[in-house]
Coordinates of C-alpha atoms in Angstrom, one line a residue:
X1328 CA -5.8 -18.1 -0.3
X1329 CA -3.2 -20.2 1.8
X1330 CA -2.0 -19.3 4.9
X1331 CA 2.1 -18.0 5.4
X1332 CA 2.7 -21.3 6.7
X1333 CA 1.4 -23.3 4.0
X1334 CA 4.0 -21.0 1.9
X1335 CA 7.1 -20.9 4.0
X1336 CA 8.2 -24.4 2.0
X1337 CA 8.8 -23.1 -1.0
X1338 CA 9.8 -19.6 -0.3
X1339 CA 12.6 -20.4 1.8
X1340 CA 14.5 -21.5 -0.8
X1341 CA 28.0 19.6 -21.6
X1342 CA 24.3 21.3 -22.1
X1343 CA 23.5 22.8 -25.5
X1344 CA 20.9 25.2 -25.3
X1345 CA 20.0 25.5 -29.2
X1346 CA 19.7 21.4 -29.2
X1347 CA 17.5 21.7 -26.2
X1348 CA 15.4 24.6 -27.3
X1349 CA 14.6 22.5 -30.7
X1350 CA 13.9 19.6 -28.8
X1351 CA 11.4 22.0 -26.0
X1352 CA 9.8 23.2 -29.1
X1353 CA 8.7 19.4 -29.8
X1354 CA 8.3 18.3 -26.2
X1355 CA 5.4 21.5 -25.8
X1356 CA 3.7 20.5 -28.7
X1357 CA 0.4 19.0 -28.0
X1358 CA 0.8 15.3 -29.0
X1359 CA -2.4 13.6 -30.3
X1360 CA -2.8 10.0 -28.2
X1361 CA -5.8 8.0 -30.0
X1362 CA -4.2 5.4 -30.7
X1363 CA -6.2 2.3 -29.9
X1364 CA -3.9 -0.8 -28.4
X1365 CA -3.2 -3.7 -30.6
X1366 CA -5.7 -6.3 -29.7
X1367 CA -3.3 -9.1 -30.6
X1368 CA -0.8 -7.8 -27.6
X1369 CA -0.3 -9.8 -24.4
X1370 CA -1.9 -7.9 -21.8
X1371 CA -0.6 -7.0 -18.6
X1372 CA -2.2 -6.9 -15.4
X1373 CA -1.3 -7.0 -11.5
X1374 CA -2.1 -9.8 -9.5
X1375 CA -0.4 -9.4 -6.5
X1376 CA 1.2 -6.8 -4.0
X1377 CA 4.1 -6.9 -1.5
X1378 CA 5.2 -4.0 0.8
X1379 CA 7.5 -2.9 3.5
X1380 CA 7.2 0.4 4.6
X1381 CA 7.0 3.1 7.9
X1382 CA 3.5 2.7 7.5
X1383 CA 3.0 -0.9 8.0
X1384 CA 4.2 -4.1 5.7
X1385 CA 0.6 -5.7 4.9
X1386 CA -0.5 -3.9 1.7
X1387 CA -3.9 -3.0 3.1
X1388 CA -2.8 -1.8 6.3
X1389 CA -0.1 0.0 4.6
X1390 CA -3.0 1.6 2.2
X1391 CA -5.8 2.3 5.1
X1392 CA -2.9 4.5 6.9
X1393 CA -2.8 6.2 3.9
X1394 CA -6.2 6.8 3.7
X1395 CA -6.4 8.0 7.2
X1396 CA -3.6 10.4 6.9
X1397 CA -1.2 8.9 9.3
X1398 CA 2.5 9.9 9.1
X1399 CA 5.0 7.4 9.4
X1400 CA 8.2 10.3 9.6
X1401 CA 9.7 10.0 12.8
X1402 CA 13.2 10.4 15.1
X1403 CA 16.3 7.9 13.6
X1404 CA 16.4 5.5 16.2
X1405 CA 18.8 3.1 15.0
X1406 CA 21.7 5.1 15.4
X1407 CA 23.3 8.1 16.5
X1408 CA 22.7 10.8 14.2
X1409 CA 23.1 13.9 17.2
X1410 CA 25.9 15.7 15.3
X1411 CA 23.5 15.5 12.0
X1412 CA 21.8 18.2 10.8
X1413 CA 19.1 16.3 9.9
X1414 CA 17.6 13.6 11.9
X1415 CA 14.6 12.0 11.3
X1416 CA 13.3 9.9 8.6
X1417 CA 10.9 7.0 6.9
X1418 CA 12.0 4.7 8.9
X1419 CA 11.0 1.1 9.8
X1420 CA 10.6 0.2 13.5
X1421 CA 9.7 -3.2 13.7
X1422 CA 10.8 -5.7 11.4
X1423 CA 11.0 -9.4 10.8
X1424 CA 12.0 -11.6 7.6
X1425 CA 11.2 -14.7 9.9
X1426 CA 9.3 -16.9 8.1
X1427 CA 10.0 -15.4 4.8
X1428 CA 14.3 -15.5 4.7
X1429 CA 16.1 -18.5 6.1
X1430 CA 17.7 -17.8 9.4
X1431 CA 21.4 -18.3 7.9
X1432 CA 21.0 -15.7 5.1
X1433 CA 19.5 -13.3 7.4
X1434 CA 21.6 -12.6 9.5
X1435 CA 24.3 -11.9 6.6
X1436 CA 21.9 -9.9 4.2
X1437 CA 21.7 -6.5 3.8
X1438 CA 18.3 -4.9 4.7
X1439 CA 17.6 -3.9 1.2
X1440 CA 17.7 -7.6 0.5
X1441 CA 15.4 -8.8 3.7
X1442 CA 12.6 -5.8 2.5
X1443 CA 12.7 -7.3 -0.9
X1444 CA 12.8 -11.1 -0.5
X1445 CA 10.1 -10.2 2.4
X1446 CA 8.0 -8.1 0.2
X1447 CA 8.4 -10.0 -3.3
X1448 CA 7.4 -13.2 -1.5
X1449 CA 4.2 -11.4 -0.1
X1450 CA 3.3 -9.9 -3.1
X1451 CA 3.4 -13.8 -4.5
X1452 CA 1.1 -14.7 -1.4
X1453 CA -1.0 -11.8 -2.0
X1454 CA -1.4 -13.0 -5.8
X1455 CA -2.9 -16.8 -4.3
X1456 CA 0.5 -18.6 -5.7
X1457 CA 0.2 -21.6 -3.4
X1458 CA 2.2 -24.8 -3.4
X1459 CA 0.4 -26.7 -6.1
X1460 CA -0.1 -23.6 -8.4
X1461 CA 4.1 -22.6 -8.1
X1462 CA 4.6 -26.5 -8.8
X1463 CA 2.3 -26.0 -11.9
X1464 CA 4.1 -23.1 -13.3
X1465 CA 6.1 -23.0 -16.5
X1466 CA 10.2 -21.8 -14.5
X1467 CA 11.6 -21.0 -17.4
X1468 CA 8.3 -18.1 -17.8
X1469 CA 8.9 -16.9 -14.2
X1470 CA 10.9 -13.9 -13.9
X1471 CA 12.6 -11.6 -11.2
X1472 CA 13.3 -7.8 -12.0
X1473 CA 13.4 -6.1 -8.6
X1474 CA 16.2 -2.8 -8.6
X1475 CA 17.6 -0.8 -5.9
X1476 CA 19.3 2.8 -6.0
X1477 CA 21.6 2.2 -3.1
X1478 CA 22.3 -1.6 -2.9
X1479 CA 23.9 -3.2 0.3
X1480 CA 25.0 0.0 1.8
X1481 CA 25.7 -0.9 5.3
X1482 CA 27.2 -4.7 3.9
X1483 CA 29.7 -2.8 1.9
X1484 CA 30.2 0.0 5.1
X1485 CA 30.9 -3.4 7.3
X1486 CA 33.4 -4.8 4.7
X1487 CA 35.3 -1.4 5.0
X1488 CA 35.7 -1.2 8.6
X1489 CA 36.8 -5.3 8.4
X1490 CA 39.5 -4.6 5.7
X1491 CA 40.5 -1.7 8.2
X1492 CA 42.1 -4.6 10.1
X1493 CA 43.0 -7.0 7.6
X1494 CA 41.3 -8.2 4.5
X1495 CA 40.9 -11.0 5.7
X1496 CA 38.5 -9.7 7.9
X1497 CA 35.9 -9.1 5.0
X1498 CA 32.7 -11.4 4.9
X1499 CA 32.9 -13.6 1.9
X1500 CA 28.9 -12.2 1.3
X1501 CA 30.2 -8.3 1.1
X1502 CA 30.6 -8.5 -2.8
X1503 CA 27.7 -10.6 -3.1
X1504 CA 25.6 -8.7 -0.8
X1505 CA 26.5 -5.4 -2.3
X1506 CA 25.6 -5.4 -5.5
X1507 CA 21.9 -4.6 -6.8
X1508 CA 20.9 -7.4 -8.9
X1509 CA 21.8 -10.2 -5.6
X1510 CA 18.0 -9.4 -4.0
X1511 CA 16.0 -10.5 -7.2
X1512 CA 18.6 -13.5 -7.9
X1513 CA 18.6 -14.5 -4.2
X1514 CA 14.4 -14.7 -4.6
X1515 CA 14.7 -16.4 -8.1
X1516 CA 16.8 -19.3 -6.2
X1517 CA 14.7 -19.6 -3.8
X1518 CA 11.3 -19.9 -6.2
X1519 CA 13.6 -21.9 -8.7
X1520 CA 12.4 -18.9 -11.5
X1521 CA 14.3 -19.3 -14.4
X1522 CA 13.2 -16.8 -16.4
X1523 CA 14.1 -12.6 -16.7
X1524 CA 16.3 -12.1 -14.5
X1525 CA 17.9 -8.9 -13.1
X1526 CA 17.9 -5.7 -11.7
X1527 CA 18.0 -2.1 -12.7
X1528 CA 19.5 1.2 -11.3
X1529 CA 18.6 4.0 -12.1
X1530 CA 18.2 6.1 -8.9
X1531 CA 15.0 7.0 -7.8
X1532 CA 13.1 6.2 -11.1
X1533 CA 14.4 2.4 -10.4
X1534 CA 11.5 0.6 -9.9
X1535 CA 9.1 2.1 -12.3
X1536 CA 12.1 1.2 -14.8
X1537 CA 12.0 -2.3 -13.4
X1538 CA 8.4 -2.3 -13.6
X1539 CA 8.3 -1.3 -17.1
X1540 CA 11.1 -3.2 -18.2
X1541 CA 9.4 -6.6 -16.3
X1542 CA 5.9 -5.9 -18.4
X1543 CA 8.0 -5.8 -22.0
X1544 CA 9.3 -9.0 -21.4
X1545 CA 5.4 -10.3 -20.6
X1546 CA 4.0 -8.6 -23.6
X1547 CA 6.8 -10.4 -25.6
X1548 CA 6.2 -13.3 -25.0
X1549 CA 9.6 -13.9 -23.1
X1550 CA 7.5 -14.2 -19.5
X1551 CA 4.2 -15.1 -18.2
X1552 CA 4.7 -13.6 -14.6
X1553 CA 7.2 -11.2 -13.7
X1554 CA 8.0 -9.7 -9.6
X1555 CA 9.0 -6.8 -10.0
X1556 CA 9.9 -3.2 -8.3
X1557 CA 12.2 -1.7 -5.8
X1558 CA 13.8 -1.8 -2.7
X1559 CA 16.5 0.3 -0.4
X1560 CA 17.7 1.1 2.9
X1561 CA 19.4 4.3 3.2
X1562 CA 18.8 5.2 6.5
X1563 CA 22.4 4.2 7.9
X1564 CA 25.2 6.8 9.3
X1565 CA 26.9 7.2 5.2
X1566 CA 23.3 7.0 3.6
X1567 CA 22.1 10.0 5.6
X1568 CA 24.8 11.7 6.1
X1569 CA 25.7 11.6 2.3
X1570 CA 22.2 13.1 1.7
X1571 CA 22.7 15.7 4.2
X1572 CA 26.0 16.6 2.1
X1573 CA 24.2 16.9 -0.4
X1574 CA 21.8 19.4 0.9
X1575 CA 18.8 18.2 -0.2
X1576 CA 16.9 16.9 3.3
X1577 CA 14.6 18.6 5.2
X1578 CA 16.0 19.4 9.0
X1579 CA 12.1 19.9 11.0
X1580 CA 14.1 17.7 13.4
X1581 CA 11.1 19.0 15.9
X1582 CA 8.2 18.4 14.0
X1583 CA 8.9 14.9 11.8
X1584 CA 5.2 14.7 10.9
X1585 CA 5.2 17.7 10.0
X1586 CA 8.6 17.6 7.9
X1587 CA 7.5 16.0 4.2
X1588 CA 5.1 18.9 2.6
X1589 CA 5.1 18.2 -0.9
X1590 CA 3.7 21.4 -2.7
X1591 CA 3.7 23.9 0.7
X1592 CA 5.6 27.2 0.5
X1593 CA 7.3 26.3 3.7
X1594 CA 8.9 22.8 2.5
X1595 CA 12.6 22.7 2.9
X1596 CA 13.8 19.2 1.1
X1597 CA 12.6 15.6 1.2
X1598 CA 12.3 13.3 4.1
X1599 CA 14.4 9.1 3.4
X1600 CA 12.5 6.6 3.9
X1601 CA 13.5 2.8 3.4
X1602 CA 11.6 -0.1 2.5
X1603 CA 9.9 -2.0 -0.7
X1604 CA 7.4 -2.1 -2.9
X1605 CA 6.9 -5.2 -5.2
X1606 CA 4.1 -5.9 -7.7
X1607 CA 3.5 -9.2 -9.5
X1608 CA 2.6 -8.7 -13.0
X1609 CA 1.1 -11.4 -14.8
X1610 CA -0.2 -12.1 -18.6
X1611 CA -3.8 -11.7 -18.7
X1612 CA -4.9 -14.8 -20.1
X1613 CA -2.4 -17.0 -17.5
X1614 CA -3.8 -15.0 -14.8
X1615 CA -7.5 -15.7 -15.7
X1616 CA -6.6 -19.5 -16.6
X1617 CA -5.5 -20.4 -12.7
X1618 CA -8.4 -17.9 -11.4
X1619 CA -6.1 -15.2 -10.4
X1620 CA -7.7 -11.8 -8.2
X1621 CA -6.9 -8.8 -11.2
X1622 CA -6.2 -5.7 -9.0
X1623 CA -5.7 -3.6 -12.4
X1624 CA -4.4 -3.8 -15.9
X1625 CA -0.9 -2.5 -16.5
X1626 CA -1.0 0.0 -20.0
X1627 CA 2.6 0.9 -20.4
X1628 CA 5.2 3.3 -19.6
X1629 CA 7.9 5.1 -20.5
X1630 CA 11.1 6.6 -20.0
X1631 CA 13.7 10.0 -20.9
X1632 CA 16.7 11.4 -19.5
X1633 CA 17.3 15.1 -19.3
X1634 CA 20.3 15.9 -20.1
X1635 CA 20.8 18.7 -18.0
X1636 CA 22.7 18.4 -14.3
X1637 CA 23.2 15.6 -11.6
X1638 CA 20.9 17.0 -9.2
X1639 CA 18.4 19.3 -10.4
X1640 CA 15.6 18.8 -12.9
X1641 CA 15.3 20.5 -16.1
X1642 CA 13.9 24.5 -15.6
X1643 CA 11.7 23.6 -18.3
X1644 CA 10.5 20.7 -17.2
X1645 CA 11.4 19.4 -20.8
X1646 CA 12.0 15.9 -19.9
X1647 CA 8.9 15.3 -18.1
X1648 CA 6.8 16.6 -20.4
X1649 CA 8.5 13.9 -23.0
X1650 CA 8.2 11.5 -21.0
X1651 CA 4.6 11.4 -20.3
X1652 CA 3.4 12.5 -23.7
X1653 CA 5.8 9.3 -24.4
X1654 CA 3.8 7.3 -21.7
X1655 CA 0.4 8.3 -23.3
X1656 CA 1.7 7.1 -27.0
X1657 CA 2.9 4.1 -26.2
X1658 CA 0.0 3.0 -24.0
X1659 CA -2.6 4.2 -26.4
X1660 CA -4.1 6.2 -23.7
X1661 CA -5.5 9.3 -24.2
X1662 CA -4.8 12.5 -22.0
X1663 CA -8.4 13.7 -21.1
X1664 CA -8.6 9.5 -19.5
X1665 CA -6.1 10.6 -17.5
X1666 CA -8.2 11.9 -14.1
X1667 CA -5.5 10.7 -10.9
X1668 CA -1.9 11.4 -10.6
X1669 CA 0.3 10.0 -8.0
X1670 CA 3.1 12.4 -8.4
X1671 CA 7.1 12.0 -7.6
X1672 CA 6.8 15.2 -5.6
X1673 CA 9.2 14.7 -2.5
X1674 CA 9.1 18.4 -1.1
X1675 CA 12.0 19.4 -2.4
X1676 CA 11.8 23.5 -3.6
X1677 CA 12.2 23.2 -7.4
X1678 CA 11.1 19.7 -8.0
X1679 CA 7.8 19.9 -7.1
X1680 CA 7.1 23.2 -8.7
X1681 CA 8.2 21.6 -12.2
X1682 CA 6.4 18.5 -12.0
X1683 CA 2.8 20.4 -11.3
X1684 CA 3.9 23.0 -14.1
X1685 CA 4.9 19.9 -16.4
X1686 CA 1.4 18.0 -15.2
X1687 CA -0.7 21.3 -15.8
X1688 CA 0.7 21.3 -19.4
X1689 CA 0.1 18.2 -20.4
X1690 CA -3.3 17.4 -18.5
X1691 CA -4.4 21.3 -17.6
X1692 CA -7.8 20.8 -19.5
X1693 CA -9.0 17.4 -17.6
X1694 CA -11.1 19.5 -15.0
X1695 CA -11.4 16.3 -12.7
X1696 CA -8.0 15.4 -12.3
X1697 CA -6.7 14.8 -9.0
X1698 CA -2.9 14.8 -7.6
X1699 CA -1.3 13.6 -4.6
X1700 CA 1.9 12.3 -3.7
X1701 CA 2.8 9.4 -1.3
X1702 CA 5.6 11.0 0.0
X1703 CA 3.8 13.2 2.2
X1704 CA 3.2 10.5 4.4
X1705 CA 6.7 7.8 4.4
X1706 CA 9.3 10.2 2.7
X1707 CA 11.1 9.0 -0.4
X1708 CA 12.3 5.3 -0.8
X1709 CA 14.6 6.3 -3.1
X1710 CA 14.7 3.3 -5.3
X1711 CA 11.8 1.9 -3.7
X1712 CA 9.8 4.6 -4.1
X1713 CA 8.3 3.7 -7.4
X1714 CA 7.2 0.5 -6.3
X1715 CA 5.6 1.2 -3.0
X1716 CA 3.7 4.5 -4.9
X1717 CA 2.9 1.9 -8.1
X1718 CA 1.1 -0.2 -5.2
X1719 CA -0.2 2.8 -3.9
X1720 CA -2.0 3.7 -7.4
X1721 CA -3.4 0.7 -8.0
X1722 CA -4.7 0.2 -4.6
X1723 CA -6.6 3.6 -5.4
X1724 CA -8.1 2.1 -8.7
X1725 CA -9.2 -1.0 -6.7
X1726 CA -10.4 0.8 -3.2
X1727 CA -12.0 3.9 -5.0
X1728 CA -10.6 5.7 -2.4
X1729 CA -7.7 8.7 -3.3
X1730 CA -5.1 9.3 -0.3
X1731 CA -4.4 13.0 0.9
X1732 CA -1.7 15.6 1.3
X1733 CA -0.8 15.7 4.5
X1734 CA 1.2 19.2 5.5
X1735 CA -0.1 21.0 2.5
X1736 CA -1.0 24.1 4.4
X1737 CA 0.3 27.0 2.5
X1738 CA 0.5 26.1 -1.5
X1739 CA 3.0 27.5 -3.2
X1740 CA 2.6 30.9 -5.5
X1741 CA 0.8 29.4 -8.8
X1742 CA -0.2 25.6 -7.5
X1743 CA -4.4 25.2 -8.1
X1744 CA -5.5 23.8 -4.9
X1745 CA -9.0 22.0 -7.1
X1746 CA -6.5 20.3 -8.6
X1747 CA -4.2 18.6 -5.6
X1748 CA -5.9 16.4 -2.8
X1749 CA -6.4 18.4 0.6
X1750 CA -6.2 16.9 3.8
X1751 CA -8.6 14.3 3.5
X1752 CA -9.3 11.4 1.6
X1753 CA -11.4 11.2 -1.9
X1754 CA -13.5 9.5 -3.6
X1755 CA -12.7 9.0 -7.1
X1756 CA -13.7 6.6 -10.1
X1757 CA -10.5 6.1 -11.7
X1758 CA -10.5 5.6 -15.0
X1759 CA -6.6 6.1 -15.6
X1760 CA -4.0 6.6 -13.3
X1761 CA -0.2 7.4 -13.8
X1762 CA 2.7 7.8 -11.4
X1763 CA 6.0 9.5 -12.3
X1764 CA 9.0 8.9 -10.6
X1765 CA 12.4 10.9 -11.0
X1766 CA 15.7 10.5 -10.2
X1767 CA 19.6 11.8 -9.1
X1768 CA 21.1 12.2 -12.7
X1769 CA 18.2 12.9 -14.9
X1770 CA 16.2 10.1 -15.1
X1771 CA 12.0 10.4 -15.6
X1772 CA 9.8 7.4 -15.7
X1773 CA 5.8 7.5 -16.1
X1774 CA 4.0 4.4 -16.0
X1775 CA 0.1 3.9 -16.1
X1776 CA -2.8 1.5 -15.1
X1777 CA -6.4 1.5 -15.1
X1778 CA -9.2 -0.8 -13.8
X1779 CA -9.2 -4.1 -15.6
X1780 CA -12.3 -4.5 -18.0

């Protein structure tokens, strides 16, 4: 694999209950999932791996700190957040895009955009794309679908305070900068990708839409790679104190480690954390043609909304249970293959209840399966959650090694301990793993690899 530097030259550039109790009656159904994949379809697999996170922004270092149950919650240093009632937070400490985003864009960018041109272009160098094979590749099958929740938060906070004065005191890059789509069409420019691309918004479940959404066009034939996930930087003065509005954040201001306990009695709301997560997914038989390193083999996905309030997931965990069952079906995967979860659970009080209720039903009988969430340890990325948790899953498959719960010292009233990871890492042979992600509005995504055979 080339060095950075042999890379830098070509990377700089109205609810109605009897509708919903019709439709719980089919969700709870057990849904029969043999179907075998068509042989004929372009398979996807992952090739390559790009991060940015609290916990370190090398994929391996990120994924050994994981391992080893470190915490990477801590006090908000960037800014004052005194009069806050919550103040601490995922948040990145040291950070540099040198190398990776040209000086003159840098300094103009959002930080959502410097994670994820910084993290797509390491997945890339992760994935062995050096000079001569990026020269080789077909453009026009090269695509982009990278999404963020948030966007340029603090770019379009800047442009307010300038227009305070005068408009003309507004960068010319706050529009640009601002919007979600500008981070995977900045890194297209720069690889001169002509293919997919886009982003996609759909609060926290954003990248594992993206993700999902980036291996349809592979399996149609419309791409041969695709980079793809998520990418957000909340932790600004608006970005947490709108969440604190909201009510929704955990205030252990003296204990951060201690503060994201997916699962525990004595949770009190979810931790923000910032970063990326991007994955390079690539069409089987392209990746095997240039010698590519197959981490694991994408299966499919899916996707439902619930239809019930901004906020709070269904009580029934109805759309959850659809949406995996839907996952299942369209992969072709069977249930009882189904032996890791990494789960959305961001310590929040009725959240993570559902999803382990919604998990029980669906996978209750697989007596090996094994649950843990991410978010223990770097809080929820929000948009870039489902990426960095994606990378997460699949360095399980590759490492054999399972991450712990960290904090998980009291389980809450009906949670079976044999079922979620303790405080230490596992061992586990994978032999399917999905990870759900849900977000603000409704929206459930599910998405499943396994090892590559």
């Amino acid at each position: 694999m080339a060095s950075v530097p042999s890379c830098i030259s070509f990377f700089s550039r109205p609810r109605n209950s009897n509708v919903h109790g019709k439709v719980m009656a089919v969700a709870l159904q057990q849904v029969t999932t043999t179907r075998k994949p068509d042989m004929k379809q372009r398979r996807v697999v992952v090739t390559g791996m790009g991060v940015v996170t609290s916990l370190g922004h090398d994929k391996d270092v990120f994924y050994k700190n994981l391992l080893e149950g470190v915490s990477g919650i801590s006090q908000i240093e960037s800014f004052d957040c005194a009069e806050f009632p919550t103040r601490i937070g995922g948040e990145i400490k040291c950070f540099s895009s040198e190398g990776w985003v040209a000086p003159k864009l840098a300094k103009r960018m959002d930080k959502f955009m410097l994670y994820l041109l910084t993290a797509g272009k390491k997945a890339l160098l992760d994935a062995g794309i050096t000079q001569d094979i990026m020269d080789d590749l077909n453009k026009e099958k090269c695509g982009v679908l990278i999404g963020s929740a948030m966007g340029g938060m603090q770019v379009c906070c800047d442009g307010i305070e300038a227009f305070r004065e005068s408009y003309k005191k507004i960068n010319p890059f706050c529009i640009p900068f601002t919007t979600t789509n500008m981070g995977s069409a900045v890194l297209a420019m720069d690889l001169g990708w002509m293919g997919p691309n886009y982003s996609i918004s759909a609060a926290c479940a954003t990248s594992n839409f993206c993700i999902l959404n980036a291996s349809n066009h592979i399996i149609k034939g419309e791409a041969d790679l695709m980079l793809c996930g998520g990418s957000d930087a909340p932790i600004i003065p608006i970005g947490l104190g709108g969440f604190a509005a909201c009510r929704v954040l955990s205030q252990r201001n003296s204990d951060p480690t201690q503060a994201s306990r997916p699962w525990d009695l004595n949770r009190d709301g979810f931790v923000m954390g910032e970063g990326a997560g991007v994955l390079l997914m690539e069409e089987l038989e392209h990746a095997k043609k240039r010698g590519a390193n197959i981490y694991a083999e994408f299966l499919g996905g899916s996707f439902t909304y619930d239809a019930y309030h901004m906020a709070e997931p269904h009580p029934n965990g109805l759309g959850i249970i659809l949406c995996i069952e839907k996952a299942l079906s369209n992969s072709g995967t069977s249930r009882e293959d189904v032996n890791y979860v990494n789960a959305h659970a961001a310590s929040t009080l009725v959240g993570d209840l559902n999803e382990y209720k919604a998990l029980i039903h669906c996978f209750g009988q697989n007596a090996k399966l094994r649950v843990n969430s991410t978010k223990s340890m770097i809080g929820h990325l929000l948009g870039a959650a489902g990426g960095v948790e994606a990378i997460s899953t699949v360095q399980a498959i590759r490492t054999g090694w399972v991450h712990p719960n960290i904090n998980l010292e009291n389980p809450d009233e009906g949670v079976d301990t044999n079922v979620l990871i303790n405080s230490r890492k596992e061992r586990l042979d994978i032999k399917v793993a999905l990870s759900n992600s849900f977000g603000f509005g409704g929206q459930n995504s599910s998405i499943i690899f396994a090892p590559f055979k």
